[in-house]
Short mmCIF file of C-alpha atoms in Angstrom, two decimals:
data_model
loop_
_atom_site.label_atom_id
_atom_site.label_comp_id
_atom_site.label_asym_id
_atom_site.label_seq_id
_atom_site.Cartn_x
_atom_site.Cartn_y
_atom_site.Cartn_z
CA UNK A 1 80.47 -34.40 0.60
CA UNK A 2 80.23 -34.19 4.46
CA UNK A 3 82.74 -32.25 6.04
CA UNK A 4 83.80 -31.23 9.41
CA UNK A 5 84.55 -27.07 9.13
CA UNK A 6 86.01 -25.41 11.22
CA UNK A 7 83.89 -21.52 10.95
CA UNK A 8 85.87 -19.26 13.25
CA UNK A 9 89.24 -19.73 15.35
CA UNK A 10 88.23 -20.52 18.75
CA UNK A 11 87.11 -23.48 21.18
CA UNK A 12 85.90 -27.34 19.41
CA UNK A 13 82.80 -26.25 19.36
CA UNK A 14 83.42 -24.18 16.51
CA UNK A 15 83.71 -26.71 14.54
CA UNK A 16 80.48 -28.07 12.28
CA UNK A 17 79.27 -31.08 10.24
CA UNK A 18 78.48 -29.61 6.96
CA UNK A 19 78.11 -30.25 3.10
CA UNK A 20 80.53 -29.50 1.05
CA UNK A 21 81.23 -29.69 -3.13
CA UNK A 22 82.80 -32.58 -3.76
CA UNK A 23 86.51 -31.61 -4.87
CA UNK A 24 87.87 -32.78 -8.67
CA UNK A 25 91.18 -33.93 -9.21
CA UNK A 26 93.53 -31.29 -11.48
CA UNK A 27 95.09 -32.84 -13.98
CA UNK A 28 98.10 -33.48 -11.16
CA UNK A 29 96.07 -34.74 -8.76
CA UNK A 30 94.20 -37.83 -7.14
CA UNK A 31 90.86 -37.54 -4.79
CA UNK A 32 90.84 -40.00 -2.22
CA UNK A 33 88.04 -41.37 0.00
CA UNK A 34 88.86 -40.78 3.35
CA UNK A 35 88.56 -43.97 5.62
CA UNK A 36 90.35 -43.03 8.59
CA UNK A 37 91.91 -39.38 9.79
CA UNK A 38 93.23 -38.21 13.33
CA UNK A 39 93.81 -35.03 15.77
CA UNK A 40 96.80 -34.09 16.49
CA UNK A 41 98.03 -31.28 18.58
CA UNK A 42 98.74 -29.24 15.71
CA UNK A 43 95.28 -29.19 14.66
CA UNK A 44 94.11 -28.00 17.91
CA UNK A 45 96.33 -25.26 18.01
CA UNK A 46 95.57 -24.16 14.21
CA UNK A 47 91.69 -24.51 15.08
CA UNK A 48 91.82 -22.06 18.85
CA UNK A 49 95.28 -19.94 16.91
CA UNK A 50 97.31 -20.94 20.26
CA UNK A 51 100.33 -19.97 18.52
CA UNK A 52 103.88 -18.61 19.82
CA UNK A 53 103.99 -14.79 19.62
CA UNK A 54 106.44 -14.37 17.32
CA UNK A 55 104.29 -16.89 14.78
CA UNK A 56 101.00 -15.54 14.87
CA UNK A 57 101.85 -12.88 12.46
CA UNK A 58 102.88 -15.09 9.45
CA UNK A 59 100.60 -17.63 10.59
CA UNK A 60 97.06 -15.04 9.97
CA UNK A 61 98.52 -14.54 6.72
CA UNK A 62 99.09 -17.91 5.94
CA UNK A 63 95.87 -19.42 7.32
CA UNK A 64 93.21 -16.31 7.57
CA UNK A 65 93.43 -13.07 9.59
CA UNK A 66 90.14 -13.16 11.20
CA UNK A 67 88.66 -16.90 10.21
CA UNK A 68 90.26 -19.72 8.66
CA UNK A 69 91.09 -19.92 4.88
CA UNK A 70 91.47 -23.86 5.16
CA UNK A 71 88.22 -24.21 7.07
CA UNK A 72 88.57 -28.73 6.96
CA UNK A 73 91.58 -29.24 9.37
CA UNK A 74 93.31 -32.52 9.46
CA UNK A 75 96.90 -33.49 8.13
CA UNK A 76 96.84 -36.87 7.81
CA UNK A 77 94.44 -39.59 5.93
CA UNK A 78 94.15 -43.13 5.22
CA UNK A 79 91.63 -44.16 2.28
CA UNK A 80 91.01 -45.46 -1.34
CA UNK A 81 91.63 -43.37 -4.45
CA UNK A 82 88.57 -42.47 -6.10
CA UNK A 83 89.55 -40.64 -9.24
CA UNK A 84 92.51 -39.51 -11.10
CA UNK A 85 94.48 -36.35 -12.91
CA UNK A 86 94.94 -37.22 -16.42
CA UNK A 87 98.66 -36.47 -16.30
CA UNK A 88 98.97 -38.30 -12.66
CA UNK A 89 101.32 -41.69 -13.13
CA UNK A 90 101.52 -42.68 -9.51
CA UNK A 91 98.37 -43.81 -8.75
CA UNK A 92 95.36 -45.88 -10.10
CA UNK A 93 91.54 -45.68 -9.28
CA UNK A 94 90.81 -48.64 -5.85
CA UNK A 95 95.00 -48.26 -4.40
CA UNK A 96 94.86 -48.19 -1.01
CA UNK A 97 97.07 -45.12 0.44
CA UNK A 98 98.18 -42.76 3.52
CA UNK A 99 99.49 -39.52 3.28
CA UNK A 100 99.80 -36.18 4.20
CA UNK A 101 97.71 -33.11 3.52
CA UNK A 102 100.75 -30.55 4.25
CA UNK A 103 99.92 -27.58 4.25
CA UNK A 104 96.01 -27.48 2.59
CA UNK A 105 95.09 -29.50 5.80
CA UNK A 106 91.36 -30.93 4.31
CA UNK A 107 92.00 -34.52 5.56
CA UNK A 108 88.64 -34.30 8.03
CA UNK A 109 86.12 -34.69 5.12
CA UNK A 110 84.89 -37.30 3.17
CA UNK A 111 87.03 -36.60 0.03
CA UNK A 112 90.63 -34.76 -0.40
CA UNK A 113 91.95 -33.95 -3.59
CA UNK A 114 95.94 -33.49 -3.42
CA UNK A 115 99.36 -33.53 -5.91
CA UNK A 116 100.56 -36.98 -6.61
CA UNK A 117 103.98 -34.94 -5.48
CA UNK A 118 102.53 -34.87 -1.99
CA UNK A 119 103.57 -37.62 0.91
CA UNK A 120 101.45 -40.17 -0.38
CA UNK A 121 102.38 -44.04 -0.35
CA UNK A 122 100.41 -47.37 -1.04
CA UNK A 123 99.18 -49.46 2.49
CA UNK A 124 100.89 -52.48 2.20
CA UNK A 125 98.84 -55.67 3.44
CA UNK A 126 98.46 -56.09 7.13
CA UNK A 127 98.03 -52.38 7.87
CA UNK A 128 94.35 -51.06 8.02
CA UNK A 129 92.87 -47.71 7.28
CA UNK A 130 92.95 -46.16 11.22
CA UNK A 131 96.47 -48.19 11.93
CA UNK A 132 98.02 -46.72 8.84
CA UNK A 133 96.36 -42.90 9.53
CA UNK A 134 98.26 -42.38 12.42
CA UNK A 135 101.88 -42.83 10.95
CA UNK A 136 102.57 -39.57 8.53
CA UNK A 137 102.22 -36.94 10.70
CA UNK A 138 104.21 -38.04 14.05
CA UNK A 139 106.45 -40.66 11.89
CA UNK A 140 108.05 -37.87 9.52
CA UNK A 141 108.51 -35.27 12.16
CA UNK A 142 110.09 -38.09 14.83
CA UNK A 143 112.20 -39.68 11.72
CA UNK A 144 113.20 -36.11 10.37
CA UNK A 145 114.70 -34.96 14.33
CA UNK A 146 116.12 -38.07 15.19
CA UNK A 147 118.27 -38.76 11.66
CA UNK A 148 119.75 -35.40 12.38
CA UNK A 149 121.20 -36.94 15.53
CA UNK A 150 122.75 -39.88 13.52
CA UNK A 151 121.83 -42.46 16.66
CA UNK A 152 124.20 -45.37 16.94
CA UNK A 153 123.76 -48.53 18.54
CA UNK A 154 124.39 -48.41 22.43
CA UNK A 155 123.72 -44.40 23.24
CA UNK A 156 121.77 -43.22 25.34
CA UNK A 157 118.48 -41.19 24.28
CA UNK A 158 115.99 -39.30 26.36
CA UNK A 159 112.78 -37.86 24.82
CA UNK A 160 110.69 -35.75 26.73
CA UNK A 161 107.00 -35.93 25.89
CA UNK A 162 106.93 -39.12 24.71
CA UNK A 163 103.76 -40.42 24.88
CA UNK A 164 102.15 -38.42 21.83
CA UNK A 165 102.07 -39.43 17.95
CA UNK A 166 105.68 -37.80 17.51
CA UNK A 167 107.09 -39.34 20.62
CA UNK A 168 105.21 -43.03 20.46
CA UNK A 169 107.10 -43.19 17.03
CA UNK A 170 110.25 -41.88 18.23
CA UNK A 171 110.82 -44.04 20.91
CA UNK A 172 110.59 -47.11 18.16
CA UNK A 173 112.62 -45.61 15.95
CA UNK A 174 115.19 -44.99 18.45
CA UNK A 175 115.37 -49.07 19.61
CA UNK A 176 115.26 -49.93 16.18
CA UNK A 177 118.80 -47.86 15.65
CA UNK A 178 119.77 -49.90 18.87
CA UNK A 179 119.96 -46.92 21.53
CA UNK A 180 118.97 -47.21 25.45
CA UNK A 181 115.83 -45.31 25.19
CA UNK A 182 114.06 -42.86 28.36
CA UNK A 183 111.22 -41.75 27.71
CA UNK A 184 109.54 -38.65 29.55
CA UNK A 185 106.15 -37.80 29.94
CA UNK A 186 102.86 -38.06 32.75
CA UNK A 187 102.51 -40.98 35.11
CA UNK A 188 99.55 -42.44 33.15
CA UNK A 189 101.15 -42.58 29.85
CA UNK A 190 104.34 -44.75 31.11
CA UNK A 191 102.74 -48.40 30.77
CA UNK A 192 102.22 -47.66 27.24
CA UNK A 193 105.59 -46.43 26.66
CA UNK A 194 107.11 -49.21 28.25
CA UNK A 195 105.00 -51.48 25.81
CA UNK A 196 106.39 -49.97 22.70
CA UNK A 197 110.23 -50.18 23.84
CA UNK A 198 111.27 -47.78 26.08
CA UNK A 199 113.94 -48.86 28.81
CA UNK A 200 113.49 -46.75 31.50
CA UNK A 201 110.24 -44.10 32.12
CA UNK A 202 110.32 -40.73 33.69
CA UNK A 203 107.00 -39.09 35.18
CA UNK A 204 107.83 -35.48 35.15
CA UNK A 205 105.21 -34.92 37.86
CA UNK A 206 107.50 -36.74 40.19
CA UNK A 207 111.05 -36.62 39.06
CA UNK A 208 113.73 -33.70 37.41
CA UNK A 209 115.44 -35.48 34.49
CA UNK A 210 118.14 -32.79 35.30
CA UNK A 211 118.71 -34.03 38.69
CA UNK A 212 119.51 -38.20 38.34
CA UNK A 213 123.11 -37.78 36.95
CA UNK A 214 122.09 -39.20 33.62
CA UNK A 215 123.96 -38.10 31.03
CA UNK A 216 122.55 -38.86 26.83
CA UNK A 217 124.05 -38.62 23.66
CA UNK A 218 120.14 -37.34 22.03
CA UNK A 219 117.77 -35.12 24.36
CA UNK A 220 114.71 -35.08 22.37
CA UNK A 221 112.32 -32.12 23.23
CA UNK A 222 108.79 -32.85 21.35
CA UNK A 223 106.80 -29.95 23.95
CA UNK A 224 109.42 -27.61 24.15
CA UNK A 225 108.99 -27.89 27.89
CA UNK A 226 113.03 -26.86 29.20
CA UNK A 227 115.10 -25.07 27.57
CA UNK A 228 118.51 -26.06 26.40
CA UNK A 229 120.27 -24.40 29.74
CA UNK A 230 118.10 -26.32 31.65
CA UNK A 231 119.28 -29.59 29.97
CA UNK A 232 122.99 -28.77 29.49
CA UNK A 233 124.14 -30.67 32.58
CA UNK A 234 122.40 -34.19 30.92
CA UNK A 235 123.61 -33.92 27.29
CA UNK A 236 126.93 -35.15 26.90
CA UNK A 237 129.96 -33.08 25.76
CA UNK A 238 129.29 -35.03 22.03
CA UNK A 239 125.64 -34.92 22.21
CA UNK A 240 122.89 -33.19 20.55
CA UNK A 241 120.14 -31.66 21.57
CA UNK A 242 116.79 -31.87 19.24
CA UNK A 243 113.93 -29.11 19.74
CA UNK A 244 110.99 -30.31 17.85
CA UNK A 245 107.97 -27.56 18.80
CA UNK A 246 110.42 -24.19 20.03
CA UNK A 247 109.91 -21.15 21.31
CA UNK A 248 111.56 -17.72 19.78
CA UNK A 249 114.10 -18.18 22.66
CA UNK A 250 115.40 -21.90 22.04
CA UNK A 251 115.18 -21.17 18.05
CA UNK A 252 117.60 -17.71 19.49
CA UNK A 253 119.72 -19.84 21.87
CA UNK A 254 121.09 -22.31 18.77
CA UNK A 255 122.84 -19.57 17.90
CA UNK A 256 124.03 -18.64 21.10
CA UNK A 257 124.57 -18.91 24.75
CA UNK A 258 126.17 -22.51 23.98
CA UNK A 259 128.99 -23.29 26.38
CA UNK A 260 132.22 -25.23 25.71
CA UNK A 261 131.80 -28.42 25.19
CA UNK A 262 127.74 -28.38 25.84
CA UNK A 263 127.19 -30.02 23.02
CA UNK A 264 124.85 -28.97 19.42
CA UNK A 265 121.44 -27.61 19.36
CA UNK A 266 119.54 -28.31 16.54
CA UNK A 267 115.78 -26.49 15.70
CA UNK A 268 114.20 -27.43 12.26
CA UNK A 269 110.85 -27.77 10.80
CA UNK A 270 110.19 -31.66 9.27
CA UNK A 271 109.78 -32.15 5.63
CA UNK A 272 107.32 -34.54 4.47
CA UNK A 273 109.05 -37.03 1.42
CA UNK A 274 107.29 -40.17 -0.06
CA UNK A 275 110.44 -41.78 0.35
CA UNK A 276 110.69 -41.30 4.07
CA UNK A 277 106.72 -42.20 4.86
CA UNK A 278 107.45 -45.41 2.44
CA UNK A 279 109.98 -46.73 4.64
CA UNK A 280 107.82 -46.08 7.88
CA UNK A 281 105.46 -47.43 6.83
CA UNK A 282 106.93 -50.58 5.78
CA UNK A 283 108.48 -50.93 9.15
CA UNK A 284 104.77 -51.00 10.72
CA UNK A 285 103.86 -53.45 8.13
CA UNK A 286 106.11 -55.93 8.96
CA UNK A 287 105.74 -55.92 12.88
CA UNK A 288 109.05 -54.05 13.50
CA UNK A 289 107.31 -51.17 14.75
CA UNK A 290 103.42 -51.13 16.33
CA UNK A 291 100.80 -47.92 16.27
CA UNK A 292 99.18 -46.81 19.43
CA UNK A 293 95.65 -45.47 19.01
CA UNK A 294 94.06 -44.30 22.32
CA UNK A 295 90.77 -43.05 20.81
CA UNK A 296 88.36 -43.59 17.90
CA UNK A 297 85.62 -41.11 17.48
CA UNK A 298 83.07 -41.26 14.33
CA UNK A 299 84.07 -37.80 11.91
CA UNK A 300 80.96 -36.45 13.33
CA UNK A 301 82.32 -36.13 16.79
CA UNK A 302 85.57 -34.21 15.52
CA UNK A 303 84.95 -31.39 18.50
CA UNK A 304 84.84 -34.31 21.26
CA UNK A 305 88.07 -35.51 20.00
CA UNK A 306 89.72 -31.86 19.95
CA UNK A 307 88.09 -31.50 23.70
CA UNK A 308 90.13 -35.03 24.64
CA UNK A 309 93.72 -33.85 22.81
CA UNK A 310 94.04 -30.49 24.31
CA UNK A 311 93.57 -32.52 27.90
CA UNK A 312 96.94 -33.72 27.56
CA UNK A 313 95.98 -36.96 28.25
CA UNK A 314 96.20 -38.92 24.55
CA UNK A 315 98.08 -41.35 24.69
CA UNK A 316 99.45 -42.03 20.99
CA UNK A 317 97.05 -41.23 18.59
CA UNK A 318 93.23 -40.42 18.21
CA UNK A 319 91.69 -41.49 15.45
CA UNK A 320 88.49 -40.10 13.26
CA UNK A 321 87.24 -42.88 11.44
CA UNK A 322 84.81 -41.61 8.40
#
């Protein structure tokens, strides 16, 4: 099978078209034909190792000291089962499906064998293969923060960084709960966030957040941009504060350096559940919420994608069709 491998940690060019053996299912398992894949931040930063201090430690062990040990990034996939585990029940041979990789990555490649266990769901009619890639990855992580904030009709939420796969999704998922949303992120980016829900748009270039007087019952921090000190003065005494990519220090400041009445700080890492990508997904199928796809590149042209992500300037999703 043709696969996109990534051969040492470093810059998009490392990464190469090559052939691979064709995975088999374990008995547990399905193999799916990947359609449709994407780049998220997370693979860029897994690909160069641009990872916090205090994670680059457990991270070499996890993913390879000196090269990678998963060498076909990708987390997310949109295809057609192509064979089956004899002791799978989920799935049959021809079912359309998304899902998740996890943690074995492999989704830029032709083929991915994973657990029927794994976050993987039918695609219900009127969602294709690159609409329906782009809704694991950013829609579990945004559903996962923003439940722990219990949003009510009428609040007020701000999320900073917005305009990504995490925040696009967010921002719809916030509306649909019935909250006042501001969203936060550069100049270019605010159009499109304004066209998926958002009431009011922020371009950090140009304005403080921390400076208007606005007050929210849900700061959302997707780039881990300000720390929770920073942002004390705009959460309200009830509020919570959600840090969804943090640094040693915010993960050390939930624990302390809270002041009276400053509200909660919550850090967490998502988990991925069928359940949970089910009801996403069923939310973009029937026009409640919409996917934004900035780019498509061929799988071929995985390194030009990686190049356009790490700009900063995605707006959404990009998308690796196969």
């Amino acid at each position: 099978m043709k696969a996109m491998v990534c051969t040492r940690y470093g810059t998009p060019d490392r990464l190469e078209l090559q052939e691979l053996e064709k995975p088999l299912p374990k008995a547990n398992e399905i193999s799916i034909k990947v359609q449709a894949s994407t780049v998220t931040a997370g693979d860029c930063e897994m690909r160069s190792f641009t990872f916090p201090r205090y994670l680059r430690l457990p991270m070499r062990l996890l993913f390879g000291a000196r090269k990678p040990r998963m060498k076909v990034l990708g987390q997310e996939f949109a295809g057609v089962v192509e064979a089956v585990g004899e002791s799978q029940k989920r799935f049959k041979n021809g079912d359309r499906v998304v899902g998740s990789t996890g943690m074995k990555l492999g989704a830029n490649a032709e083929y991915v064998c994973l657990p029927e266990c794994y976050a993987i769901v039918p695609i219900p009619d009127g969602l294709d293969y690159e609409q329906a890639a782009t809704i694991p990855t950013g829609g579990m992580n945004a559903l996962f923060f923003l439940r722990k904030a219990n949003i009510q009709a009428g609040q007020k939420v701000l999320i900073i960084g917005a305009g990504g796969s995490i925040g696009t999704i967010a921002v719809q998922l916030a509306k649909h709960e019935g909250a006042e949303v501001t969203a936060i992120d550069h100049q270019e980016k605010l159009d499109m966030l304004l066209s998926v829900g958002a009431d009011k748009v922020i371009d950090y270039q140009r304005e403080n957040f921390t400076a208007n007087g606005e007050t929210y019952d849900v700061i959302f921090d997707i780039v881990g941009k300000n720390t929770f000190s920073q942002a004390m003065g705009s959460l309200k005494s009830t509020g919570i504060y959600l840090i969804g990519n943090p640094s040693l220090g915010k993960i050390l400041q939930r624990f302390g350096g809270r002041r009276k009445g400053a509200g909660r700080v919550y850090v967490g890492v998502a988990d991925y559940k069928a359940d949970d990508l089910r009801y996403l997904v069923d939310l973009f199928a029937q026009g409640k919420m919409r996917t934004v796809i900035d780019r498509t590149y061929p799988l071929e042209e995985l390194a030009q994608a990686h190049h356009y992500v790490e700009s900063g300037m995605k707006k959404g999703n990009v998308v690796m069709v196969h």
